[in-house]
Amino acid sequence: MKEHCDHQVDCLKMIQLILDGEATDQQLARLKANLVSCQPCIQMYHLEQEVKELLTKRMEKKCCPEKLVATIKSKILTFS
Amino acid sequence: MATIPEVMSDTPTRDDQDRSGGPAGPDQILPDGDPVEQPSADTPARRYTDEQKYQVFNKEFMPHIDSMYNFAFRLTTDEDDANDLVQDTYLKAFRFISSFEQGTNAKAWLFRILKNSFINDYRKKSKEPAKVDYQDVETTYNSEDAESEHTVDLRAESVSDLIGDEVATALNSLPVDFRTVIILCDIEGFTYEEMAKILDIPIGTVRSRLHRARNLLKEKLRDYASSMGYKEESEE
């Protein structure tokens, strides 16, 4: 297991692409290899995944107030 | 009838100017793989009957209203401003509905209008603290030195206990351009290509801005994590 990674910045960029679903098959294959052999890559992967999850799942999703929906709908009707 | 020039005068952003050819209205969001057909002032707008307009509005635009409100709230960080921004955006979308092509990405089209309206009308009066000049930040974070420091000094276990409010505060403290890419990508799930169209920037810029935004965000989260008692193993 590698304790030190010389390309951390590039690996981090690759990890983000993969978590965003924007990576190529080649990048995916490289990550898979790193995830069994490179300690820093494993840590970065878990951290990026955790932060992304915080944003997608833990932050409150504000819903549009009903009143605003009604206002918009009524304003539209006066347009034509 | 000058629908498109009107859109322009409504949204005269710097971003809008740098696309070559054709005026930049919200009409530039096109479906993937579509021939890039830029409607211009000379092209007659799509003609919808009144009934069709309401139908498009209700079926294609209204389903996105919660996402739009959430986006507006995350940008303005204020409920009243979010209300105004969403209302303006929807009224604008209805007024320029003839430049929306049915079956194309309505959500991206609406997000683009909202983001332009925000830049023009709300950013100026926004109360967000600590305005940071985007160029400064971008330059600072461009250097590899700066980046390498930010890669591993926060651990997954230390952020797993953070709560939504802390994440929101950390996100709000980012300069708006950085905040925007994170919202679009991580909260709304847009692809890089859609983000490029919404923001009028090349995909490469989306990628690098997102990367820097996340490094900044992790730095903010690290502050919360350490205030909760997590220590960095290596340093102390």
Short mmCIF file of C-alpha atoms in Angstrom, two decimals:
data_model
loop_
_atom_site.label_atom_id
_atom_site.label_comp_id
_atom_site.label_asym_id
_atom_site.label_seq_id
_atom_site.Cartn_x
_atom_site.Cartn_y
_atom_site.Cartn_z
CA MET A 1 0.00 0.00 0.00
CA LYS A 2 1.42 3.38 -1.05
CA GLU A 3 1.57 5.81 1.85
CA HIS A 4 2.52 8.73 -0.35
CA CYS A 5 1.09 9.86 -3.67
CA ASP A 6 3.05 12.10 -6.00
CA HIS A 7 0.06 13.13 -8.09
CA GLN A 8 -2.43 14.07 -5.41
CA VAL A 9 -3.74 17.12 -7.22
CA ASP A 10 -4.38 15.16 -10.41
CA CYS A 11 -5.83 12.24 -8.50
CA LEU A 12 -8.16 14.58 -6.64
CA LYS A 13 -9.39 16.06 -9.93
CA MET A 14 -9.96 12.56 -11.26
CA ILE A 15 -11.85 11.52 -8.14
CA GLN A 16 -14.16 14.51 -8.48
CA LEU A 17 -14.87 13.72 -12.13
CA ILE A 18 -15.74 10.17 -11.18
CA LEU A 19 -18.08 11.17 -8.37
CA ASP A 20 -19.74 13.66 -10.71
CA GLY A 21 -20.29 10.95 -13.31
CA GLU A 22 -18.09 12.77 -15.80
CA ALA A 23 -15.10 10.45 -15.96
CA THR A 24 -13.89 8.32 -18.84
CA ASP A 25 -13.60 4.53 -18.57
CA GLN A 26 -9.87 4.94 -18.46
CA GLN A 27 -10.03 7.27 -15.47
CA LEU A 28 -12.41 4.90 -13.78
CA ALA A 29 -10.02 2.01 -14.25
CA ARG A 30 -7.18 4.08 -12.86
CA LEU A 31 -9.15 4.99 -9.78
CA LYS A 32 -10.05 1.35 -9.16
CA ALA A 33 -6.38 0.49 -9.23
CA ASN A 34 -5.53 3.36 -6.88
CA LEU A 35 -8.25 2.41 -4.45
CA VAL A 36 -6.55 -0.86 -3.65
CA SER A 37 -3.00 0.39 -3.62
CA CYS A 38 -2.80 4.07 -2.64
CA GLN A 39 -3.66 5.22 0.88
CA PRO A 40 -3.94 8.97 0.05
CA CYS A 41 -6.29 8.23 -2.86
CA ILE A 42 -8.51 6.10 -0.64
CA GLN A 43 -8.75 8.93 1.90
CA MET A 44 -9.43 11.55 -0.74
CA TYR A 45 -12.11 9.40 -2.29
CA HIS A 46 -13.95 8.94 0.99
CA LEU A 47 -13.69 12.62 1.85
CA GLU A 48 -14.97 13.80 -1.54
CA GLN A 49 -17.80 11.31 -1.37
CA GLU A 50 -18.72 12.43 2.13
CA VAL A 51 -18.70 16.14 1.21
CA LYS A 52 -20.82 15.50 -1.87
CA GLU A 53 -23.28 13.56 0.24
CA LEU A 54 -23.45 16.36 2.79
CA LEU A 55 -24.53 18.70 0.03
CA THR A 56 -27.00 16.39 -1.67
CA LYS A 57 -28.60 14.81 1.38
CA ARG A 58 -28.05 16.84 4.48
CA MET A 59 -28.82 20.35 3.36
CA GLU A 60 -32.40 21.46 3.67
CA LYS A 61 -34.17 21.74 0.31
CA LYS A 62 -36.25 24.87 0.35
CA CYS A 63 -39.64 24.48 -1.29
CA CYS A 64 -41.39 27.26 -3.12
CA PRO A 65 -44.09 28.80 -0.92
CA GLU A 66 -47.63 28.01 -2.14
CA LYS A 67 -48.43 31.68 -2.05
CA LEU A 68 -45.74 32.47 -4.56
CA VAL A 69 -46.92 29.70 -6.88
CA ALA A 70 -50.41 31.20 -6.75
CA THR A 71 -49.12 34.72 -7.39
CA ILE A 72 -47.10 33.63 -10.40
CA LYS A 73 -50.03 31.72 -11.87
CA SER A 74 -52.39 34.64 -11.47
CA LYS A 75 -49.91 37.13 -12.95
CA ILE A 76 -49.41 34.94 -15.99
CA LEU A 77 -53.13 34.97 -16.67
CA THR A 78 -53.16 38.74 -17.00
CA PHE A 79 -50.44 38.71 -19.64
CA SER A 80 -52.14 37.95 -22.93
CA MET B 1 -41.77 42.76 -32.42
CA ALA B 2 -38.42 42.64 -30.81
CA THR B 3 -38.63 39.77 -28.39
CA ILE B 4 -35.00 38.79 -28.47
CA PRO B 5 -33.39 42.23 -28.32
CA GLU B 6 -35.68 42.79 -25.38
CA VAL B 7 -34.31 39.73 -23.64
CA MET B 8 -30.87 41.14 -24.22
CA SER B 9 -31.62 44.49 -22.76
CA ASP B 10 -33.19 42.66 -19.87
CA THR B 11 -30.11 40.62 -19.23
CA PRO B 12 -27.05 42.52 -20.37
CA THR B 13 -24.45 40.49 -18.55
CA ARG B 14 -20.81 40.31 -19.35
CA ASP B 15 -21.26 36.58 -19.76
CA ASP B 16 -23.84 37.11 -22.43
CA GLN B 17 -21.56 39.09 -24.63
CA ASP B 18 -18.88 36.56 -25.24
CA ARG B 19 -20.80 33.96 -27.21
CA SER B 20 -20.11 34.45 -30.86
CA GLY B 21 -22.97 34.95 -33.24
CA GLY B 22 -26.56 35.69 -32.45
CA PRO B 23 -28.00 37.52 -29.52
CA ALA B 24 -27.82 35.80 -26.19
CA GLY B 25 -31.23 35.16 -24.75
CA PRO B 26 -32.34 32.30 -22.60
CA ASP B 27 -32.93 30.54 -25.91
CA GLN B 28 -29.42 29.20 -26.16
CA ILE B 29 -30.00 26.13 -24.08
CA LEU B 30 -30.34 23.45 -26.67
CA PRO B 31 -30.83 19.73 -26.28
CA ASP B 32 -27.83 17.49 -26.52
CA GLY B 33 -26.79 16.75 -30.04
CA ASP B 34 -29.16 19.26 -31.54
CA PRO B 35 -27.85 21.25 -34.45
CA VAL B 36 -26.87 24.59 -33.04
CA GLU B 37 -29.62 26.65 -34.45
CA GLN B 38 -29.37 30.08 -32.94
CA PRO B 39 -32.59 31.98 -33.28
CA SER B 40 -31.74 35.55 -34.17
CA ALA B 41 -33.77 38.69 -34.28
CA ASP B 42 -34.59 37.90 -37.91
CA THR B 43 -35.87 34.43 -37.19
CA PRO B 44 -39.57 34.48 -36.49
CA ALA B 45 -40.18 33.28 -32.97
CA ARG B 46 -41.94 30.00 -32.40
CA ARG B 47 -45.62 30.66 -32.46
CA TYR B 48 -47.66 29.26 -29.65
CA THR B 49 -51.33 29.93 -29.22
CA ASP B 50 -52.26 31.35 -25.84
CA GLU B 51 -53.55 27.96 -24.83
CA GLN B 52 -50.27 26.31 -25.82
CA LYS B 53 -48.33 28.91 -23.86
CA TYR B 54 -50.17 28.06 -20.68
CA GLN B 55 -49.75 24.39 -21.40
CA VAL B 56 -45.98 24.68 -21.90
CA PHE B 57 -45.72 26.89 -18.84
CA ASN B 58 -47.62 24.50 -16.61
CA LYS B 59 -46.17 21.27 -17.94
CA GLU B 60 -42.56 22.23 -18.58
CA PHE B 61 -41.81 25.17 -16.28
CA MET B 62 -43.90 24.76 -13.13
CA PRO B 63 -42.54 21.30 -12.20
CA HIS B 64 -39.15 22.93 -11.59
CA ILE B 65 -40.38 25.62 -9.25
CA ASP B 66 -39.10 24.02 -6.04
CA SER B 67 -35.62 23.56 -7.50
CA MET B 68 -35.72 27.11 -8.78
CA TYR B 69 -36.74 28.43 -5.39
CA ASN B 70 -34.02 26.43 -3.69
CA PHE B 71 -31.45 27.78 -6.17
CA ALA B 72 -32.70 31.34 -5.63
CA PHE B 73 -32.54 30.91 -1.88
CA ARG B 74 -29.02 29.49 -1.97
CA LEU B 75 -27.89 32.39 -4.16
CA THR B 76 -29.55 35.22 -2.28
CA THR B 77 -29.57 33.58 1.18
CA ASP B 78 -32.76 35.51 1.84
CA GLU B 79 -36.37 34.37 1.54
CA ASP B 80 -37.79 37.66 0.31
CA ASP B 81 -35.11 38.02 -2.34
CA ALA B 82 -35.65 34.41 -3.35
CA ASN B 83 -39.38 35.08 -3.75
CA ASP B 84 -38.75 38.10 -5.95
CA LEU B 85 -36.13 36.35 -7.99
CA VAL B 86 -38.27 33.31 -8.68
CA GLN B 87 -41.26 35.45 -9.57
CA ASP B 88 -39.22 37.60 -11.95
CA THR B 89 -37.72 34.53 -13.54
CA TYR B 90 -41.08 32.87 -14.17
CA LEU B 91 -42.65 36.01 -15.56
CA LYS B 92 -39.65 36.48 -17.83
CA ALA B 93 -39.88 32.85 -18.91
CA PHE B 94 -43.52 33.34 -19.82
CA ARG B 95 -42.85 36.57 -21.69
CA PHE B 96 -40.14 34.90 -23.76
CA ILE B 97 -41.82 31.54 -24.03
CA SER B 98 -41.70 31.81 -27.82
CA SER B 99 -37.95 31.34 -27.67
CA PHE B 100 -38.31 28.13 -25.69
CA GLU B 101 -38.43 25.02 -27.82
CA GLN B 102 -40.65 22.29 -26.46
CA GLY B 103 -38.85 19.09 -25.60
CA THR B 104 -35.56 20.83 -24.85
CA ASN B 105 -34.10 21.14 -21.37
CA ALA B 106 -36.57 23.44 -19.65
CA LYS B 107 -34.84 23.20 -16.29
CA ALA B 108 -31.49 24.36 -17.66
CA TRP B 109 -33.25 27.11 -19.63
CA LEU B 110 -34.98 28.39 -16.50
CA PHE B 111 -31.84 28.15 -14.39
CA ARG B 112 -30.02 30.24 -16.95
CA ILE B 113 -32.63 32.98 -16.80
CA LEU B 114 -32.60 32.93 -13.01
CA LYS B 115 -28.83 33.11 -12.81
CA ASN B 116 -28.75 36.05 -15.25
CA SER B 117 -31.46 37.87 -13.33
CA PHE B 118 -29.58 37.29 -10.12
CA ILE B 119 -26.39 38.75 -11.52
CA ASN B 120 -28.18 41.78 -12.91
CA ASP B 121 -30.63 42.64 -10.20
CA TYR B 122 -29.92 40.92 -6.94
CA ARG B 123 -26.21 40.56 -6.63
CA LYS B 124 -25.79 44.31 -6.41
CA LYS B 125 -28.09 44.66 -3.48
CA SER B 126 -27.29 41.34 -1.88
CA LYS B 127 -26.30 41.51 1.72
CA GLU B 128 -23.79 38.74 1.60
CA PRO B 129 -20.82 39.47 3.86
CA ALA B 130 -17.19 39.36 2.87
CA LYS B 131 -17.37 39.97 -0.83
CA VAL B 132 -14.32 38.48 -2.40
CA ASP B 133 -13.22 39.39 -5.84
CA TYR B 134 -13.52 36.25 -7.86
CA GLN B 135 -10.38 36.85 -9.88
CA ASP B 136 -8.31 37.19 -6.72
CA VAL B 137 -9.56 33.94 -5.38
CA GLU B 138 -9.13 32.18 -8.68
CA THR B 139 -5.55 33.37 -8.93
CA THR B 140 -4.73 32.40 -5.38
CA TYR B 141 -6.05 28.93 -5.87
CA ASN B 142 -4.34 28.50 -9.19
CA SER B 143 -0.98 27.76 -7.73
CA GLU B 144 -0.16 24.10 -7.21
CA ASP B 145 1.32 24.94 -3.82
CA ALA B 146 -1.96 26.21 -2.57
CA GLU B 147 -3.77 23.18 -3.93
CA SER B 148 -1.55 20.53 -2.49
CA GLU B 149 -2.06 21.90 0.99
CA HIS B 150 -5.77 21.50 0.63
CA THR B 151 -5.92 17.92 -0.47
CA VAL B 152 -5.76 15.82 2.67
CA ASP B 153 -5.97 17.85 5.82
CA LEU B 154 -9.62 17.06 6.38
CA ARG B 155 -10.87 13.57 7.01
CA ALA B 156 -14.09 11.93 5.96
CA GLU B 157 -14.85 10.87 9.56
CA SER B 158 -14.50 14.42 10.77
CA VAL B 159 -17.14 15.81 8.42
CA SER B 160 -19.60 12.95 8.78
CA ASP B 161 -21.13 14.52 11.88
CA LEU B 162 -21.67 17.96 10.42
CA ILE B 163 -25.27 19.07 10.18
CA GLY B 164 -27.12 20.79 7.36
CA ASP B 165 -26.91 24.26 8.89
CA GLU B 166 -23.16 24.08 9.15
CA VAL B 167 -22.85 22.93 5.59
CA ALA B 168 -25.16 25.74 4.46
CA THR B 169 -23.15 28.34 6.37
CA ALA B 170 -19.91 27.05 4.90
CA LEU B 171 -21.42 27.13 1.42
CA ASN B 172 -22.79 30.64 1.90
CA SER B 173 -19.40 31.94 2.88
CA LEU B 174 -17.99 31.11 -0.55
CA PRO B 175 -17.82 33.77 -3.28
CA VAL B 176 -20.95 33.50 -5.36
CA ASP B 177 -19.30 32.10 -8.49
CA PHE B 178 -17.91 29.21 -6.51
CA ARG B 179 -21.15 28.72 -4.65
CA THR B 180 -23.06 28.58 -7.90
CA VAL B 181 -21.10 25.71 -9.43
CA ILE B 182 -21.47 23.66 -6.27
CA ILE B 183 -25.20 24.24 -6.15
CA LEU B 184 -25.66 23.36 -9.80
CA CYS B 185 -23.53 20.24 -9.62
CA ASP B 186 -24.00 18.75 -6.19
CA ILE B 187 -27.43 19.97 -5.22
CA GLU B 188 -29.17 20.06 -8.59
CA GLY B 189 -27.21 17.35 -10.35
CA PHE B 190 -26.61 19.17 -13.63
CA THR B 191 -23.97 17.72 -15.93
CA TYR B 192 -20.87 19.76 -16.70
CA GLU B 193 -22.23 20.37 -20.18
CA GLU B 194 -25.50 21.76 -18.85
CA MET B 195 -23.60 23.89 -16.36
CA ALA B 196 -21.45 25.30 -19.16
CA LYS B 197 -24.62 26.37 -20.97
CA ILE B 198 -26.28 27.81 -17.90
CA LEU B 199 -23.20 29.79 -16.92
CA ASP B 200 -21.91 30.61 -20.40
CA ILE B 201 -18.44 29.33 -19.70
CA PRO B 202 -16.42 26.53 -21.33
CA ILE B 203 -16.56 23.05 -19.78
CA GLY B 204 -12.89 23.31 -18.81
CA THR B 205 -13.73 26.36 -16.72
CA VAL B 206 -16.65 24.53 -15.11
CA ARG B 207 -14.29 21.75 -14.15
CA SER B 208 -11.58 23.95 -12.67
CA ARG B 209 -13.99 26.30 -10.93
CA LEU B 210 -15.75 23.35 -9.34
CA HIS B 211 -12.44 21.93 -8.22
CA ARG B 212 -11.43 25.19 -6.55
CA ALA B 213 -14.86 25.71 -5.08
CA ARG B 214 -14.68 22.31 -3.42
CA ASN B 215 -11.23 22.96 -2.01
CA LEU B 216 -12.50 26.21 -0.53
CA LEU B 217 -15.58 24.53 0.86
CA LYS B 218 -13.51 21.81 2.50
CA GLU B 219 -11.42 24.50 4.12
CA LYS B 220 -14.56 26.01 5.62
CA LEU B 221 -15.80 22.60 6.70
CA ARG B 222 -12.49 21.89 8.31
CA ASP B 223 -13.01 24.89 10.56
CA TYR B 224 -16.34 23.47 11.71
CA ALA B 225 -14.91 20.01 12.11
CA SER B 226 -12.03 21.24 14.26
CA SER B 227 -14.36 23.42 16.33
CA MET B 228 -16.23 20.21 17.09
CA GLY B 229 -13.07 18.78 18.55
CA TYR B 230 -11.58 16.85 15.69
CA LYS B 231 -7.86 17.19 15.57
CA GLU B 232 -5.68 16.70 12.60
CA GLU B 233 -3.58 13.67 13.36
CA SER B 234 -0.45 14.71 11.56
CA GLU B 235 0.02 18.28 12.76
CA GLU B 236 -0.12 18.18 16.55
#
